Amino acid sequence: MRRFAIISAVFAAWGAPALAQQHEGCSAAQVVIIDDALGTAKDLTLKAAVAVGDNSDFQRWFGAYSQPHAEDVRANLKSIVTALRGGGVTTQCDTISDDGCTGGEYAWVFPAQPYLLHLCPSFFNLPPLTALRPGDRRSDNGTREGTIVHEISHFQRVADTEDYCYSRSACSEMARDDARRAIDNADSYQYFTEDVTYFSRQPVANKPPPAPRPNR
């Protein structure tokens, strides 16, 4: 479960020089994980923006294809890439407390306060995207990179998404029933990015490779 709230914030100018990424309250080991996840999330989200089209992945997470809907999704993904590329993303490693994380949260943000990501202890227990395969039970909880995509999409100057659903089953059902809401939903961008950049391109884990065939 992820949480976000709206507060007043003083924004830096959009065209200001990129800031170095900073990590508050994070250990050296956590910083390594965060930097790797941020870099990979940037690359994967760019690939996801290119993959937007009339295909099964789009329909699964954003509903029936239409050009206006595709343009909205692509623009939102590009905005996530812009935020990651700008170098202004900062993170704060929170503990479980009244002012920090609840036990079930991976991360949370204030949408009006770009681009600070509050990371919870559970975030570091998530696998990186490359550790998952289709059918892996952990995939329903997402990945570190997917969580970053989810949270950055919440920022008002990025995609201003909501949390209309959580989990792959609930969000794919919502896409069938309400495409407009799916396009405004944070988990939809997470799952689309995960699927088009890795899950749907890899063999199922823990299965033996097929026997060699002639001319393969």
mmCIF file of C-alpha atoms in Angstrom:
data_model
loop_
_atom_site.group_PDB
_atom_site.id
_atom_site.type_symbol
_atom_site.label_atom_id
_atom_site.label_comp_id
_atom_site.label_asym_id
_atom_site.label_seq_id
_atom_site.Cartn_x
_atom_site.Cartn_y
_atom_site.Cartn_z
ATOM 1 C CA MET A 1 0.000 0.000 0.000
ATOM 2 C CA ARG A 2 1.247 3.474 -0.824
ATOM 3 C CA ARG A 3 0.135 6.798 0.595
ATOM 4 C CA PHE A 4 0.225 10.363 -0.610
ATOM 5 C CA ALA A 5 -1.184 13.697 0.541
ATOM 6 C CA ILE A 6 -1.284 17.236 -0.782
ATOM 7 C CA ILE A 7 0.519 20.008 1.061
ATOM 8 C CA SER A 8 1.667 23.516 0.233
ATOM 9 C CA ALA A 9 5.178 23.724 -1.122
ATOM 10 C CA VAL A 10 7.468 26.338 -2.623
ATOM 11 C CA PHE A 11 8.461 25.167 -6.089
ATOM 12 C CA ALA A 12 11.854 25.726 -7.676
ATOM 13 C CA ALA A 13 11.750 27.126 -11.181
ATOM 14 C CA TRP A 14 11.098 24.428 -13.803
ATOM 15 C CA GLY A 15 14.103 25.497 -15.823
ATOM 16 C CA ALA A 16 16.530 25.589 -12.920
ATOM 17 C CA PRO A 17 19.811 23.673 -13.269
ATOM 18 C CA ALA A 18 19.635 19.974 -12.391
ATOM 19 C CA LEU A 19 20.406 19.154 -8.780
ATOM 20 C CA ALA A 20 22.492 16.248 -7.626
ATOM 21 C CA GLN A 21 20.488 13.402 -6.213
ATOM 22 C CA GLN A 22 20.485 13.400 -2.425
ATOM 23 C CA HIS A 23 19.479 10.751 0.084
ATOM 24 C CA GLU A 24 18.495 11.725 3.603
ATOM 25 C CA GLY A 25 18.595 9.212 6.431
ATOM 26 C CA CYS A 26 19.766 6.413 4.136
ATOM 27 C CA SER A 27 22.641 4.031 4.802
ATOM 28 C CA ALA A 28 25.474 3.570 2.326
ATOM 29 C CA ALA A 29 24.005 0.220 1.285
ATOM 30 C CA GLN A 30 20.586 1.783 0.765
ATOM 31 C CA VAL A 31 22.065 4.574 -1.350
ATOM 32 C CA VAL A 32 23.569 1.999 -3.716
ATOM 33 C CA ILE A 33 20.164 0.325 -4.114
ATOM 34 C CA ILE A 34 18.382 3.658 -4.607
ATOM 35 C CA ASP A 35 20.803 4.977 -7.227
ATOM 36 C CA ASP A 36 20.621 1.736 -9.184
ATOM 37 C CA ALA A 37 16.801 1.743 -9.071
ATOM 38 C CA LEU A 38 16.550 5.389 -10.145
ATOM 39 C CA GLY A 39 18.886 4.859 -13.087
ATOM 40 C CA THR A 40 17.095 1.739 -14.250
ATOM 41 C CA ALA A 41 13.662 3.317 -13.782
ATOM 42 C CA LYS A 42 14.668 6.183 -16.077
ATOM 43 C CA ASP A 43 15.778 3.836 -18.860
ATOM 44 C CA LEU A 44 12.765 1.556 -18.540
ATOM 45 C CA THR A 45 10.232 4.378 -18.493
ATOM 46 C CA LEU A 46 11.690 5.781 -21.700
ATOM 47 C CA LYS A 47 11.306 2.355 -23.310
ATOM 48 C CA ALA A 48 7.746 2.178 -21.999
ATOM 49 C CA ALA A 49 6.888 5.534 -23.608
ATOM 50 C CA VAL A 50 8.126 4.213 -26.951
ATOM 51 C CA ALA A 51 6.076 1.021 -26.475
ATOM 52 C CA VAL A 52 2.741 2.857 -26.165
ATOM 53 C CA GLY A 53 0.489 1.654 -28.963
ATOM 54 C CA ASP A 54 -2.454 -0.498 -29.952
ATOM 55 C CA ASN A 55 -1.250 -3.665 -28.232
ATOM 56 C CA SER A 56 -2.243 -6.051 -25.455
ATOM 57 C CA ASP A 57 -0.038 -4.376 -22.834
ATOM 58 C CA PHE A 58 -1.725 -1.020 -23.395
ATOM 59 C CA GLN A 59 -5.196 -2.558 -23.283
ATOM 60 C CA ARG A 60 -4.405 -4.538 -20.131
ATOM 61 C CA TRP A 61 -3.450 -1.450 -18.117
ATOM 62 C CA PHE A 62 -5.159 1.484 -19.851
ATOM 63 C CA GLY A 63 -8.233 -0.010 -21.510
ATOM 64 C CA ALA A 64 -9.391 0.048 -25.108
ATOM 65 C CA TYR A 65 -6.888 1.791 -27.353
ATOM 66 C CA SER A 66 -7.571 5.228 -28.776
ATOM 67 C CA GLN A 67 -5.136 7.802 -30.094
ATOM 68 C CA PRO A 68 -6.083 10.482 -27.511
ATOM 69 C CA HIS A 69 -5.649 8.017 -24.657
ATOM 70 C CA ALA A 70 -2.331 6.835 -26.064
ATOM 71 C CA GLU A 71 -1.109 10.418 -26.317
ATOM 72 C CA ASP A 72 -2.034 11.033 -22.666
ATOM 73 C CA VAL A 73 -0.226 7.903 -21.486
ATOM 74 C CA ARG A 74 2.860 8.641 -23.580
ATOM 75 C CA ALA A 75 3.002 12.230 -22.325
ATOM 76 C CA ASN A 76 2.760 11.090 -18.703
ATOM 77 C CA LEU A 77 5.531 8.523 -19.165
ATOM 78 C CA LYS A 78 7.737 11.147 -20.792
ATOM 79 C CA SER A 79 7.087 13.462 -17.852
ATOM 80 C CA ILE A 80 8.313 10.735 -15.506
ATOM 81 C CA VAL A 81 11.463 10.385 -17.613
ATOM 82 C CA THR A 82 11.989 14.150 -17.510
ATOM 83 C CA ALA A 83 11.750 14.167 -13.721
ATOM 84 C CA LEU A 84 14.280 11.333 -13.437
ATOM 85 C CA ARG A 85 16.639 12.864 -15.983
ATOM 86 C CA GLY A 86 16.569 16.274 -14.348
ATOM 87 C CA GLY A 87 18.668 15.133 -11.400
ATOM 88 C CA GLY A 88 16.339 16.783 -8.905
ATOM 89 C CA VAL A 89 14.898 13.584 -7.449
ATOM 90 C CA THR A 90 15.770 13.230 -3.771
ATOM 91 C CA THR A 91 14.943 10.449 -1.360
ATOM 92 C CA GLN A 92 14.347 10.159 2.351
ATOM 93 C CA CYS A 93 14.591 6.787 4.068
ATOM 94 C CA ASP A 94 11.782 6.749 6.627
ATOM 95 C CA THR A 95 11.125 4.420 9.520
ATOM 96 C CA ILE A 96 7.776 2.962 10.520
ATOM 97 C CA SER A 97 6.241 5.635 12.739
ATOM 98 C CA ASP A 98 3.293 7.992 13.046
ATOM 99 C CA ASP A 99 5.137 10.575 10.944
ATOM 100 C CA GLY A 100 6.770 8.113 8.576
ATOM 101 C CA CYS A 101 5.727 4.821 7.032
ATOM 102 C CA THR A 102 3.005 2.397 7.949
ATOM 103 C CA GLY A 103 3.809 -1.292 8.040
ATOM 104 C CA GLY A 104 2.402 -2.007 4.578
ATOM 105 C CA GLU A 105 3.918 0.881 2.631
ATOM 106 C CA TYR A 106 6.806 0.742 0.194
ATOM 107 C CA ALA A 107 7.026 4.472 -0.457
ATOM 108 C CA TRP A 108 4.960 7.667 -0.419
ATOM 109 C CA VAL A 109 5.103 11.268 -1.612
ATOM 110 C CA PHE A 110 3.474 14.655 -1.196
ATOM 111 C CA PRO A 111 2.241 15.372 -4.765
ATOM 112 C CA ALA A 112 2.802 19.123 -4.353
ATOM 113 C CA GLN A 113 6.393 18.630 -3.175
ATOM 114 C CA PRO A 114 8.516 17.492 -6.131
ATOM 115 C CA TYR A 115 10.621 15.438 -6.307
ATOM 116 C CA LEU A 116 11.051 13.993 -2.812
ATOM 117 C CA LEU A 117 10.444 10.255 -2.507
ATOM 118 C CA HIS A 118 9.864 8.892 0.988
ATOM 119 C CA LEU A 119 11.132 5.306 0.978
ATOM 120 C CA CYS A 120 9.983 2.798 3.591
ATOM 121 C CA PRO A 121 11.883 -0.204 4.963
ATOM 122 C CA SER A 122 9.773 -2.525 2.788
ATOM 123 C CA PHE A 123 11.035 -0.794 -0.364
ATOM 124 C CA PHE A 124 14.437 -2.382 0.131
ATOM 125 C CA ASN A 125 12.864 -5.835 0.364
ATOM 126 C CA LEU A 126 11.349 -5.462 -3.105
ATOM 127 C CA PRO A 127 13.255 -7.169 -5.906
ATOM 128 C CA PRO A 128 14.852 -5.282 -8.759
ATOM 129 C CA LEU A 129 12.979 -5.720 -12.028
ATOM 130 C CA THR A 130 15.561 -8.098 -13.478
ATOM 131 C CA ALA A 131 15.009 -10.541 -10.581
ATOM 132 C CA LEU A 132 11.416 -11.264 -11.615
ATOM 133 C CA ARG A 133 9.838 -13.418 -14.295
ATOM 134 C CA PRO A 134 6.235 -13.827 -15.441
ATOM 135 C CA GLY A 135 4.386 -15.927 -12.908
ATOM 136 C CA ASP A 136 6.638 -14.992 -10.029
ATOM 137 C CA ARG A 137 4.379 -14.398 -7.031
ATOM 138 C CA ARG A 138 6.385 -11.365 -5.983
ATOM 139 C CA SER A 139 5.501 -9.566 -9.198
ATOM 140 C CA ASP A 140 2.110 -8.568 -7.805
ATOM 141 C CA ASN A 141 3.936 -6.524 -5.160
ATOM 142 C CA GLY A 142 5.987 -4.844 -7.843
ATOM 143 C CA THR A 143 9.627 -3.925 -8.045
ATOM 144 C CA ARG A 144 11.885 -1.135 -6.830
ATOM 145 C CA GLU A 145 11.899 0.495 -10.270
ATOM 146 C CA GLY A 146 8.150 0.109 -10.668
ATOM 147 C CA THR A 147 7.562 1.665 -7.261
ATOM 148 C CA ILE A 148 9.640 4.683 -8.285
ATOM 149 C CA VAL A 149 7.583 5.061 -11.483
ATOM 150 C CA HIS A 150 4.402 4.824 -9.393
ATOM 151 C CA GLU A 151 5.464 7.475 -6.891
ATOM 152 C CA ILE A 152 6.910 9.970 -9.372
ATOM 153 C CA SER A 153 3.697 9.799 -11.394
ATOM 154 C CA HIS A 154 1.867 11.226 -8.358
ATOM 155 C CA PHE A 155 3.631 14.592 -8.514
ATOM 156 C CA GLN A 156 1.351 17.330 -9.760
ATOM 157 C CA ARG A 157 3.894 18.619 -12.252
ATOM 158 C CA VAL A 158 4.435 15.097 -13.636
ATOM 159 C CA ALA A 159 1.180 13.143 -14.153
ATOM 160 C CA ASP A 160 -0.832 14.005 -11.017
ATOM 161 C CA THR A 161 -2.059 10.424 -10.721
ATOM 162 C CA GLU A 162 -4.328 8.995 -8.041
ATOM 163 C CA ASP A 163 -4.461 5.617 -6.289
ATOM 164 C CA TYR A 164 -7.713 4.252 -7.659
ATOM 165 C CA CYS A 165 -6.564 0.639 -7.351
ATOM 166 C CA TYR A 166 -3.726 -1.518 -6.108
ATOM 167 C CA SER A 167 -2.593 -4.925 -7.412
ATOM 168 C CA ARG A 168 -2.444 -6.312 -10.913
ATOM 169 C CA SER A 169 -5.803 -8.062 -10.732
ATOM 170 C CA ALA A 170 -7.700 -4.986 -9.510
ATOM 171 C CA CYS A 171 -6.008 -2.572 -11.915
ATOM 172 C CA SER A 172 -6.449 -4.743 -15.006
ATOM 173 C CA GLU A 173 -10.140 -5.073 -14.131
ATOM 174 C CA MET A 174 -10.451 -1.308 -13.742
ATOM 175 C CA ALA A 175 -8.838 -0.783 -17.152
ATOM 176 C CA ARG A 176 -11.586 -2.862 -18.745
ATOM 177 C CA ASP A 177 -14.321 -0.974 -16.926
ATOM 178 C CA ASP A 178 -13.015 2.611 -16.790
ATOM 179 C CA ALA A 179 -10.173 3.502 -19.158
ATOM 180 C CA ARG A 180 -10.134 7.171 -18.164
ATOM 181 C CA ARG A 181 -9.601 6.322 -14.521
ATOM 182 C CA ALA A 182 -6.904 3.798 -15.449
ATOM 183 C CA ILE A 183 -4.987 6.528 -17.293
ATOM 184 C CA ASP A 184 -5.056 8.585 -14.100
ATOM 185 C CA ASN A 185 -3.947 5.695 -11.871
ATOM 186 C CA ALA A 186 -0.376 5.334 -10.574
ATOM 187 C CA ASP A 187 -0.227 1.534 -10.483
ATOM 188 C CA SER A 188 -1.254 1.391 -14.146
ATOM 189 C CA TYR A 189 1.986 3.128 -15.137
ATOM 190 C CA GLN A 190 4.003 0.883 -12.849
ATOM 191 C CA TYR A 191 2.594 -2.336 -14.275
ATOM 192 C CA PHE A 192 2.717 -1.163 -17.890
ATOM 193 C CA THR A 193 6.372 -0.168 -17.502
ATOM 194 C CA GLU A 194 7.249 -3.454 -15.818
ATOM 195 C CA ASP A 195 5.457 -5.529 -18.447
ATOM 196 C CA VAL A 196 6.623 -3.889 -21.654
ATOM 197 C CA THR A 197 10.232 -3.603 -20.526
ATOM 198 C CA TYR A 198 10.814 -6.957 -18.888
ATOM 199 C CA PHE A 199 8.096 -9.304 -17.680
ATOM 200 C CA SER A 200 6.536 -10.066 -21.039
ATOM 201 C CA ARG A 201 9.919 -10.485 -22.718
ATOM 202 C CA GLN A 202 11.439 -13.135 -20.441
ATOM 203 C CA PRO A 203 10.915 -16.872 -19.865
ATOM 204 C CA VAL A 204 9.291 -18.097 -16.677
ATOM 205 C CA ALA A 205 11.793 -18.504 -13.851
ATOM 206 C CA ASN A 206 12.910 -21.842 -12.445
ATOM 207 C CA LYS A 207 11.976 -23.821 -15.531
ATOM 208 C CA PRO A 208 14.674 -25.818 -17.324
ATOM 209 C CA PRO A 209 15.710 -24.419 -20.704
ATOM 210 C CA PRO A 210 14.260 -26.184 -23.758
ATOM 211 C CA ALA A 211 16.344 -28.823 -25.477
ATOM 212 C CA PRO A 212 18.484 -27.529 -28.342
ATOM 213 C CA ARG A 213 16.897 -27.687 -31.775
ATOM 214 C CA PRO A 214 18.493 -27.660 -35.211
ATOM 215 C CA ASN A 215 18.901 -24.220 -36.818
ATOM 216 C CA ARG A 216 17.849 -22.446 -33.634
#
